[in-house]
mmCIF file of C-alpha atoms and ligand atoms in Angstrom:
data_model
loop_
_atom_site.group_PDB
_atom_site.id
_atom_site.type_symbol
_atom_site.label_atom_id
_atom_site.label_comp_id
_atom_site.label_asym_id
_atom_site.label_seq_id
_atom_site.Cartn_x
_atom_site.Cartn_y
_atom_site.Cartn_z
ATOM 1 C CA ASP E 1 -42.193 -22.927 22.401
ATOM 2 C CA LEU E 2 -40.629 -20.875 24.708
ATOM 3 C CA THR E 3 -42.362 -22.810 27.652
ATOM 4 C CA MET E 4 -41.019 -26.225 26.360
ATOM 5 C CA TYR E 5 -37.761 -24.628 25.788
ATOM 6 C CA HIS E 6 -37.423 -24.130 29.284
ATOM 7 C CA GLN E 7 -38.536 -27.389 31.110
ATOM 8 C CA LYS E 8 -36.260 -29.484 28.926
ATOM 9 C CA ASN E 9 -33.330 -27.401 30.218
ATOM 10 C CA ILE E 10 -34.132 -27.261 34.021
ATOM 11 C CA ALA E 11 -31.500 -30.353 34.476
ATOM 12 C CA PRO E 12 -28.716 -29.437 37.087
ATOM 13 C CA GLY E 13 -25.260 -28.752 35.896
ATOM 14 C CA LYS E 14 -23.778 -26.056 33.338
ATOM 15 C CA VAL E 15 -25.548 -26.828 30.683
ATOM 16 C CA GLY E 16 -29.102 -26.244 32.896
ATOM 17 C CA LEU E 17 -27.659 -22.816 34.060
ATOM 18 C CA TYR E 18 -26.593 -22.001 30.773
ATOM 19 C CA SER E 19 -29.709 -22.386 29.321
ATOM 20 C CA GLU E 20 -31.591 -20.966 32.042
ATOM 21 C CA ALA E 21 -29.628 -17.682 31.099
ATOM 22 C CA LEU E 22 -30.781 -18.420 27.474
ATOM 23 C CA TYR E 23 -33.987 -18.595 28.373
ATOM 24 C CA GLU E 24 -34.404 -15.605 30.382
ATOM 25 C CA LYS E 25 -32.738 -14.006 27.937
ATOM 26 C CA MET E 26 -35.190 -14.487 25.321
ATOM 27 C CA ARG E 27 -38.137 -13.823 26.904
ATOM 28 C CA HIS E 28 -36.537 -10.317 27.917
ATOM 29 C CA ASP E 29 -35.994 -9.721 24.842
ATOM 30 C CA GLN E 30 -40.023 -10.649 23.642
ATOM 31 C CA GLN E 31 -40.707 -8.992 26.805
ATOM 32 C CA LEU E 32 -38.914 -5.584 25.568
ATOM 33 C CA ARG E 33 -39.995 -6.266 21.954
ATOM 34 C CA GLU E 34 -43.575 -6.292 22.659
ATOM 35 C CA GLY E 35 -43.229 -3.199 25.047
ATOM 36 C CA LEU E 36 -41.711 -0.954 21.992
ATOM 37 C CA TRP E 37 -45.041 -1.294 20.215
ATOM 38 C CA GLN E 38 -46.547 0.743 23.178
ATOM 39 C CA ALA E 39 -43.624 3.133 23.777
ATOM 40 C CA ILE E 40 -44.510 6.190 21.833
ATOM 41 C CA GLU E 41 -48.070 6.025 23.024
ATOM 42 C CA LYS E 42 -47.035 5.706 27.059
ATOM 43 C CA HIS E 43 -44.486 8.577 26.514
ATOM 44 C CA GLN E 44 -41.586 6.435 27.387
ATOM 45 C CA LEU E 45 -39.565 7.794 24.170
ATOM 46 C CA SER E 46 -37.124 10.886 24.870
ATOM 47 C CA VAL E 47 -34.259 11.991 23.249
ATOM 48 C CA MET E 48 -31.042 13.341 24.000
ATOM 49 C CA TYR E 49 -28.601 16.051 22.043
ATOM 50 C CA GLN E 50 -24.747 15.352 22.460
ATOM 51 C CA PRO E 51 -22.987 18.585 21.019
ATOM 52 C CA ILE E 52 -20.755 18.715 18.058
ATOM 53 C CA ILE E 53 -17.795 21.218 17.616
ATOM 54 C CA ASP E 54 -16.534 23.036 14.878
ATOM 55 C CA LEU E 55 -12.390 22.248 15.250
ATOM 56 C CA ARG E 56 -11.773 25.657 13.254
ATOM 57 C CA THR E 57 -14.055 27.743 15.121
ATOM 58 C CA ASN E 58 -14.964 26.362 18.816
ATOM 59 C CA ASP E 59 -17.993 26.836 17.351
ATOM 60 C CA LEU E 60 -21.277 24.312 18.085
ATOM 61 C CA TRP E 61 -21.817 22.825 14.734
ATOM 62 C CA ALA E 62 -24.640 20.138 15.119
ATOM 63 C CA VAL E 63 -26.240 18.322 17.601
ATOM 64 C CA GLU E 64 -26.828 14.390 17.642
ATOM 65 C CA ALA E 65 -30.067 13.038 18.867
ATOM 66 C CA LEU E 66 -29.793 9.842 20.646
ATOM 67 C CA ALA E 67 -32.762 8.119 21.256
ATOM 68 C CA ARG E 68 -33.678 6.940 25.104
ATOM 69 C CA TRP E 69 -35.967 4.585 26.034
ATOM 70 C CA GLN E 70 -37.935 4.112 29.961
ATOM 71 C CA PHE E 71 -39.427 0.782 29.997
ATOM 72 C CA GLU E 72 -41.086 -0.598 33.340
ATOM 73 C CA GLY E 73 -39.109 1.798 34.978
ATOM 74 C CA GLU E 74 -35.421 0.733 33.846
ATOM 75 C CA TRP E 75 -33.821 2.571 30.978
ATOM 76 C CA VAL E 76 -33.061 0.332 28.085
ATOM 77 C CA ARG E 77 -29.860 0.784 26.287
ATOM 78 C CA PRO E 78 -30.355 1.709 22.546
ATOM 79 C CA ASP E 79 -27.824 -0.140 21.508
ATOM 80 C CA GLU E 80 -30.182 -2.912 23.044
ATOM 81 C CA PHE E 81 -33.701 -1.845 21.805
ATOM 82 C CA ILE E 82 -32.836 -0.655 18.753
ATOM 83 C CA PRO E 83 -31.775 -3.787 17.268
ATOM 84 C CA LEU E 84 -35.160 -5.429 18.758
ATOM 85 C CA ALA E 85 -37.435 -2.201 17.051
ATOM 86 C CA GLU E 86 -35.660 -3.550 14.095
ATOM 87 C CA GLN E 87 -36.422 -6.988 14.720
ATOM 88 C CA SER E 88 -40.163 -6.353 15.752
ATOM 89 C CA GLY E 89 -40.999 -3.905 13.172
ATOM 90 C CA ALA E 90 -41.287 -1.352 15.454
ATOM 91 C CA ILE E 91 -38.090 0.884 13.739
ATOM 92 C CA ASN E 92 -40.587 2.455 11.188
ATOM 93 C CA ALA E 93 -42.884 3.814 13.870
ATOM 94 C CA ILE E 94 -39.911 4.994 16.594
ATOM 95 C CA GLY E 95 -37.644 5.764 14.233
ATOM 96 C CA THR E 96 -40.271 8.340 12.429
ATOM 97 C CA TRP E 97 -41.194 9.733 16.012
ATOM 98 C CA ILE E 98 -37.463 10.226 16.823
ATOM 99 C CA MET E 99 -37.359 12.251 13.741
ATOM 100 C CA HIS E 100 -40.387 14.053 14.794
ATOM 101 C CA ARG E 101 -38.953 15.186 18.127
ATOM 102 C CA ALA E 102 -35.833 15.761 17.044
ATOM 103 C CA CYS E 103 -36.735 18.211 13.972
ATOM 104 C CA ILE E 104 -39.297 19.877 16.621
ATOM 105 C CA ASP E 105 -36.478 20.325 18.930
ATOM 106 C CA ALA E 106 -33.720 21.865 16.460
ATOM 107 C CA ALA E 107 -36.434 24.242 15.097
ATOM 108 C CA GLN E 108 -36.797 25.815 18.278
ATOM 109 C CA TRP E 109 -33.131 26.483 18.855
ATOM 110 C CA GLU E 110 -32.550 30.324 18.942
ATOM 111 C CA ASP E 111 -29.557 29.629 16.899
ATOM 112 C CA LYS E 112 -30.766 28.820 13.376
ATOM 113 C CA ASN E 113 -27.077 27.159 12.060
ATOM 114 C CA ILE E 114 -27.155 24.505 14.529
ATOM 115 C CA GLY E 115 -27.735 21.191 12.988
ATOM 116 C CA VAL E 116 -29.118 17.848 14.440
ATOM 117 C CA SER E 117 -27.985 14.378 13.131
ATOM 118 C CA ILE E 118 -30.665 11.831 13.389
ATOM 119 C CA ASN E 119 -29.328 8.222 13.690
ATOM 120 C CA VAL E 120 -31.712 6.642 10.660
ATOM 121 C CA SER E 121 -32.080 1.944 10.384
ATOM 122 C CA VAL E 122 -31.221 0.937 7.304
ATOM 123 C CA LEU E 123 -34.656 -0.537 7.502
ATOM 124 C CA GLN E 124 -36.035 2.951 7.658
ATOM 125 C CA LEU E 125 -34.302 4.184 4.574
ATOM 126 C CA LEU E 126 -35.489 0.653 2.491
ATOM 127 C CA ASN E 127 -39.102 1.493 3.552
ATOM 128 C CA GLU E 128 -40.687 3.081 0.257
ATOM 129 C CA ASN E 129 -42.500 5.736 2.804
ATOM 130 C CA PHE E 130 -39.246 7.150 4.305
ATOM 131 C CA ILE E 131 -38.773 10.112 2.365
ATOM 132 C CA SER E 132 -42.480 11.285 2.781
ATOM 133 C CA GLN E 133 -41.830 10.404 6.112
ATOM 134 C CA VAL E 134 -38.602 13.035 5.951
ATOM 135 C CA ASP E 135 -40.875 15.935 4.424
ATOM 136 C CA ARG E 136 -43.470 15.349 7.005
ATOM 137 C CA ALA E 137 -40.889 15.981 9.354
ATOM 138 C CA LEU E 138 -39.252 18.820 7.775
ATOM 139 C CA ASN E 139 -42.827 20.597 7.026
ATOM 140 C CA SER E 140 -44.042 20.064 10.403
ATOM 141 C CA SER E 141 -41.349 21.401 12.518
ATOM 142 C CA GLY E 142 -40.347 24.306 9.965
ATOM 143 C CA LEU E 143 -36.493 23.044 9.878
ATOM 144 C CA SER E 144 -34.806 24.065 7.105
ATOM 145 C CA PRO E 145 -33.430 20.707 5.285
ATOM 146 C CA GLU E 146 -29.785 21.523 5.271
ATOM 147 C CA ARG E 147 -29.858 21.830 9.418
ATOM 148 C CA LEU E 148 -30.825 18.110 8.904
ATOM 149 C CA HIS E 149 -27.883 15.292 8.720
ATOM 150 C CA LEU E 150 -28.970 11.803 8.656
ATOM 151 C CA GLU E 151 -26.564 9.112 9.771
ATOM 152 C CA VAL E 152 -26.480 5.564 8.391
ATOM 153 C CA THR E 153 -24.323 2.830 9.678
ATOM 154 C CA GLU E 154 -22.207 1.234 6.574
ATOM 155 C CA SER E 155 -24.273 -1.994 6.617
ATOM 156 C CA ILE E 156 -26.449 -0.331 4.454
ATOM 157 C CA PHE E 157 -23.885 -1.947 1.890
ATOM 158 C CA ALA E 158 -25.189 -5.045 1.969
ATOM 159 C CA ASP E 159 -28.474 -4.463 1.258
ATOM 160 C CA ASP E 160 -30.448 -3.455 -1.977
ATOM 161 C CA THR E 161 -27.868 -0.908 -3.481
ATOM 162 C CA ALA E 162 -30.462 0.513 -6.168
ATOM 163 C CA VAL E 163 -32.947 1.392 -3.429
ATOM 164 C CA LEU E 164 -30.911 2.920 -0.869
ATOM 165 C CA THR E 165 -28.802 4.861 -3.596
ATOM 166 C CA ALA E 166 -32.323 6.427 -5.249
ATOM 167 C CA ARG E 167 -32.972 7.377 -1.325
ATOM 168 C CA ILE E 168 -29.462 8.877 -0.611
ATOM 169 C CA ASN E 169 -30.102 10.623 -3.569
ATOM 170 C CA ALA E 170 -33.597 12.227 -2.717
ATOM 171 C CA LEU E 171 -32.019 13.221 0.467
ATOM 172 C CA LYS E 172 -29.667 14.800 -1.133
ATOM 173 C CA SER E 173 -31.532 16.703 -3.475
ATOM 174 C CA ARG E 174 -33.513 18.179 -0.882
ATOM 175 C CA GLN E 175 -30.048 19.579 0.627
ATOM 176 C CA ILE E 176 -30.381 17.119 3.722
ATOM 177 C CA LYS E 177 -26.807 16.323 4.892
ATOM 178 C CA VAL E 178 -25.627 12.225 4.713
ATOM 179 C CA ALA E 179 -23.235 10.815 7.456
ATOM 180 C CA ILE E 180 -21.372 7.418 7.114
ATOM 181 C CA ASP E 181 -21.438 6.701 11.201
ATOM 182 C CA ASP E 182 -19.497 4.311 12.762
ATOM 183 C CA PHE E 183 -16.906 4.458 9.752
ATOM 184 C CA GLY E 184 -14.157 1.595 10.095
ATOM 185 C CA THR E 185 -16.125 -0.832 12.215
ATOM 186 C CA GLY E 186 -18.184 -2.949 9.323
ATOM 187 C CA PHE E 187 -18.164 -3.238 5.791
ATOM 188 C CA SER E 188 -17.834 -0.245 2.903
ATOM 189 C CA SER E 189 -17.411 -0.471 -0.357
ATOM 190 C CA LEU E 190 -14.855 1.716 -2.059
ATOM 191 C CA LYS E 191 -17.167 2.139 -5.201
ATOM 192 C CA LEU E 192 -20.422 3.040 -3.306
ATOM 193 C CA LEU E 193 -18.644 5.582 -0.942
ATOM 194 C CA GLN E 194 -17.387 7.007 -3.851
ATOM 195 C CA SER E 195 -20.845 6.842 -6.052
ATOM 196 C CA LEU E 196 -23.326 7.520 -3.007
ATOM 197 C CA ASP E 197 -21.393 10.783 -2.384
ATOM 198 C CA PHE E 198 -21.703 11.074 1.702
ATOM 199 C CA ASP E 199 -21.615 14.900 3.017
ATOM 200 C CA LEU E 200 -19.402 13.257 5.989
ATOM 201 C CA ILE E 201 -17.905 10.511 7.549
ATOM 202 C CA LYS E 202 -18.160 9.452 11.430
ATOM 203 C CA ILE E 203 -14.895 8.128 12.518
ATOM 204 C CA ASP E 204 -15.994 4.987 15.497
ATOM 205 C CA ARG E 205 -14.609 5.628 18.728
ATOM 206 C CA SER E 206 -12.872 2.638 18.639
ATOM 207 C CA PHE E 207 -10.195 4.265 16.753
ATOM 208 C CA VAL E 208 -10.516 7.499 19.237
ATOM 209 C CA THR E 209 -9.584 5.741 22.146
ATOM 210 C CA LYS E 210 -6.622 4.232 20.493
ATOM 211 C CA LEU E 211 -5.302 7.080 18.906
ATOM 212 C CA THR E 212 -1.829 7.956 19.627
ATOM 213 C CA ASP E 213 1.181 9.707 17.747
ATOM 214 C CA CYS E 214 2.646 6.360 17.367
ATOM 215 C CA ASN E 215 -0.621 4.902 16.532
ATOM 216 C CA ASP E 216 -2.380 6.880 13.953
ATOM 217 C CA THR E 217 -2.792 4.891 10.397
ATOM 218 C CA ILE E 218 -6.509 4.302 10.128
ATOM 219 C CA VAL E 219 -7.495 7.497 11.600
ATOM 220 C CA LYS E 220 -4.576 9.345 8.485
ATOM 221 C CA ALA E 221 -5.824 7.129 6.037
ATOM 222 C CA THR E 222 -9.850 7.357 6.696
ATOM 223 C CA LEU E 223 -8.885 11.533 6.487
ATOM 224 C CA LEU E 224 -6.884 11.037 3.510
ATOM 225 C CA MET E 225 -9.885 9.152 1.517
ATOM 226 C CA ALA E 226 -12.365 11.338 2.977
ATOM 227 C CA LYS E 227 -10.373 14.283 1.401
ATOM 228 C CA GLU E 228 -10.589 12.045 -1.665
ATOM 229 C CA PHE E 229 -14.063 11.910 -1.445
ATOM 230 C CA GLY E 230 -15.049 15.358 -0.727
ATOM 231 C CA CYS E 231 -16.465 14.637 2.571
ATOM 232 C CA LYS E 232 -15.578 16.079 6.039
ATOM 233 C CA THR E 233 -15.778 14.545 9.026
ATOM 234 C CA VAL E 234 -16.497 13.896 12.443
ATOM 235 C CA ALA E 235 -14.360 11.764 15.386
ATOM 236 C CA GLU E 236 -16.889 10.185 17.700
ATOM 237 C CA GLY E 237 -15.853 9.718 21.506
ATOM 238 C CA VAL E 238 -13.215 12.233 22.122
ATOM 239 C CA GLU E 239 -12.496 12.297 25.874
ATOM 240 C CA THR E 240 -9.369 13.639 25.852
ATOM 241 C CA GLN E 241 -7.725 16.363 25.125
ATOM 242 C CA GLU E 242 -4.658 14.860 23.683
ATOM 243 C CA GLN E 243 -7.202 13.213 21.688
ATOM 244 C CA ALA E 244 -8.160 16.053 20.871
ATOM 245 C CA SER E 245 -5.432 18.361 19.965
ATOM 246 C CA LEU E 246 -4.103 15.043 17.637
ATOM 247 C CA LEU E 247 -7.026 14.824 15.392
ATOM 248 C CA LYS E 248 -6.729 19.010 15.213
ATOM 249 C CA THR E 249 -3.188 18.203 14.082
ATOM 250 C CA MET E 250 -4.583 15.347 11.777
ATOM 251 C CA GLY E 251 -7.053 17.656 9.792
ATOM 252 C CA VAL E 252 -10.189 16.318 11.050
ATOM 253 C CA ASP E 253 -13.094 18.839 11.151
ATOM 254 C CA TYR E 254 -15.775 18.168 13.723
ATOM 255 C CA LEU E 255 -15.469 16.537 16.993
ATOM 256 C CA GLN E 256 -17.671 14.852 19.686
ATOM 257 C CA GLY E 257 -17.663 13.186 22.698
ATOM 258 C CA TYR E 258 -17.738 13.497 26.736
ATOM 259 C CA LEU E 259 -14.576 15.948 26.764
ATOM 260 C CA PHE E 260 -17.200 18.401 25.566
ATOM 261 C CA ALA E 261 -20.699 17.050 26.480
ATOM 262 C CA ARG E 262 -22.653 13.869 27.096
ATOM 263 C CA PRO E 263 -25.956 13.480 25.548
ATOM 264 C CA LEU E 264 -27.689 16.029 27.459
ATOM 265 C CA LYS E 265 -31.715 16.340 27.620
ATOM 266 C CA LYS E 266 -33.313 19.661 25.585
ATOM 267 C CA LYS E 267 -33.324 21.589 28.963
ATOM 268 C CA ASP E 268 -29.669 20.443 30.162
ATOM 269 C CA PHE E 269 -28.429 21.403 26.423
ATOM 270 C CA ASP E 270 -29.693 25.010 26.250
ATOM 271 C CA GLU E 271 -28.032 25.708 29.585
ATOM 272 C CA TRP E 272 -25.339 23.895 28.456
ATOM 273 C CA TYR E 273 -25.062 26.045 25.079
ATOM 274 C CA THR E 274 -25.219 28.974 26.735
ATOM 275 C CA ASN E 275 -22.742 28.352 28.743
ATOM 276 C CA TRP E 276 -20.194 27.414 26.011
ATOM 277 C CA GLN E 277 -20.726 30.417 24.185
ATOM 278 C CA LYS E 278 -19.974 32.516 27.345
ATOM 279 C CA THR E 279 -16.662 30.393 27.859
ATOM 280 C CA LYS E 280 -15.485 28.899 24.369
HETATM 281 P P1 C2E X 301 -23.613 6.242 17.522
HETATM 282 O O1 C2E X 301 -24.892 6.786 16.628
HETATM 283 O O2 C2E X 301 -22.651 5.702 16.986
HETATM 284 O O3 C2E X 301 -23.710 7.045 18.775
HETATM 285 C C1 C2E X 301 -22.627 7.735 19.879
HETATM 286 C C2 C2E X 301 -22.683 6.665 20.711
HETATM 287 O O4 C2E X 301 -21.582 6.949 21.714
HETATM 288 C C3 C2E X 301 -23.867 7.302 22.502
HETATM 289 O O5 C2E X 301 -24.163 6.410 22.781
HETATM 290 C C4 C2E X 301 -23.069 8.421 22.995
HETATM 291 O O6 C2E X 301 -23.976 8.543 24.017
HETATM 292 C C5 C2E X 301 -21.914 7.776 22.767
HETATM 293 N N1 C2E X 301 -20.683 8.480 23.335
HETATM 294 C C6 C2E X 301 -20.672 9.986 22.181
HETATM 295 N N2 C2E X 301 -19.585 9.981 22.920
HETATM 296 C C7 C2E X 301 -19.041 9.549 23.917
HETATM 297 C C8 C2E X 301 -17.895 9.307 24.623
HETATM 298 O O7 C2E X 301 -16.819 10.375 24.561
HETATM 299 N N3 C2E X 301 -17.504 8.209 25.115
HETATM 300 C C9 C2E X 301 -18.167 7.181 25.344
HETATM 301 N N4 C2E X 301 -17.518 6.218 25.795
HETATM 302 N N5 C2E X 301 -19.227 7.066 24.529
HETATM 303 C C10 C2E X 301 -19.624 8.034 24.192
HETATM 304 P P2 C2E X 301 -25.932 5.637 22.476
HETATM 305 O O8 C2E X 301 -26.659 6.896 23.217
HETATM 306 O O9 C2E X 301 -25.673 4.512 23.948
HETATM 307 O O10 C2E X 301 -25.973 5.177 21.411
HETATM 308 C C11 C2E X 301 -25.897 4.156 20.687
HETATM 309 C C12 C2E X 301 -26.003 3.337 19.371
HETATM 310 O O11 C2E X 301 -27.492 3.621 19.629
HETATM 311 C C13 C2E X 301 -25.579 4.935 18.830
HETATM 312 O O12 C2E X 301 -24.602 4.673 18.425
HETATM 313 C C14 C2E X 301 -26.196 4.527 17.326
HETATM 314 O O13 C2E X 301 -26.138 3.788 16.557
HETATM 315 C C15 C2E X 301 -27.726 3.486 18.433
HETATM 316 N N6 C2E X 301 -29.021 4.656 18.225
HETATM 317 C C16 C2E X 301 -29.126 5.481 19.150
HETATM 318 N N7 C2E X 301 -30.011 6.340 18.937
HETATM 319 C C17 C2E X 301 -30.402 6.121 18.295
HETATM 320 C C18 C2E X 301 -31.983 6.242 17.253
HETATM 321 O O14 C2E X 301 -32.565 7.410 17.253
HETATM 322 N N8 C2E X 301 -31.946 5.573 15.743
HETATM 323 C C19 C2E X 301 -31.479 4.622 15.488
HETATM 324 N N9 C2E X 301 -31.390 3.918 14.575
HETATM 325 N N10 C2E X 301 -30.116 4.452 16.316
HETATM 326 C C20 C2E X 301 -29.814 4.822 17.185
HETATM 327 MG MG1 MG X 302 -24.478 8.159 15.382
HETATM 328 MG MG1 MG X 303 -21.215 6.289 15.629
HETATM 329 MG MG1 MG X 304 -23.327 3.096 16.410
#
């Protein structure tokens, strides 16, 4: 009972203040968790698109779909609301909505070569209806499956391996590409990495940010491993020309980051792309 918790802890002093803050945080999270159940019907969710560039050709290769939520006038970061949606169970409905939205948008782009990369929570992947939800998103949008990329984080390695292997194989048999997101920040089993046959490894922004001529061991090792496993690589969070040049020299396949574009609304993305084709 939160009210009880609150009243017991309003004694003055540091402990009281800390509890007050903690209570506020718990109350706020609870409001967000409840709000998330209505986010779809209240039209509070949207999707932005961030370009991913092919380093060899400078062509746009794909975009990453990134969820946005405006709740009671405030933008809530996905880093904050996705975990809350996972806790409440709303992630399945929300994830399905995002997938439909992103597939519909991508199917409407004039350029039919551009892929769309969607983040998928491990809880979605474990859901027994996940594959049929993906099929429905593809069928109703008309997007061809090779254009769909799904990003999962290394946290999937901690869960039910048999189910996850089956899900990933089902995706791969449909020609859907599967990526490991935030690579290097979590716990990955080399054995699983080998047996799961991922198409793509996304090198986490934290390694790109720290990258210099003499601090490149992690990126180098990741590239070596990706090559062995037959995976393409994307570097995330590329902000400077120096980083882009280093990554190019090192042999990364694709780049994503503010250097090229921030996540963009569908309409702004269309404009960005027209401009990119003229100036790239
Ligand atoms: P992520 O999948 O690793 O997405 C990349 C994040 O890095 C995005 O943050 C993007 O805006 C940000 N980013 C890209 N380039 C740069 C850069 O050059 N500099 C900096 N500082 N940041 C950059 P965002 O949109 O806030 O999303 C945060 C995380 O929330 C995502 O990390 C992903 O884990 C999760 N997320 C977002 N949308 C969804 C979704 O639809 N479903 C699920 N399950 N998770 C999502
Ligand atoms: Mg991602
Ligand atoms: Mg990432
Ligand atoms: Mg992330």
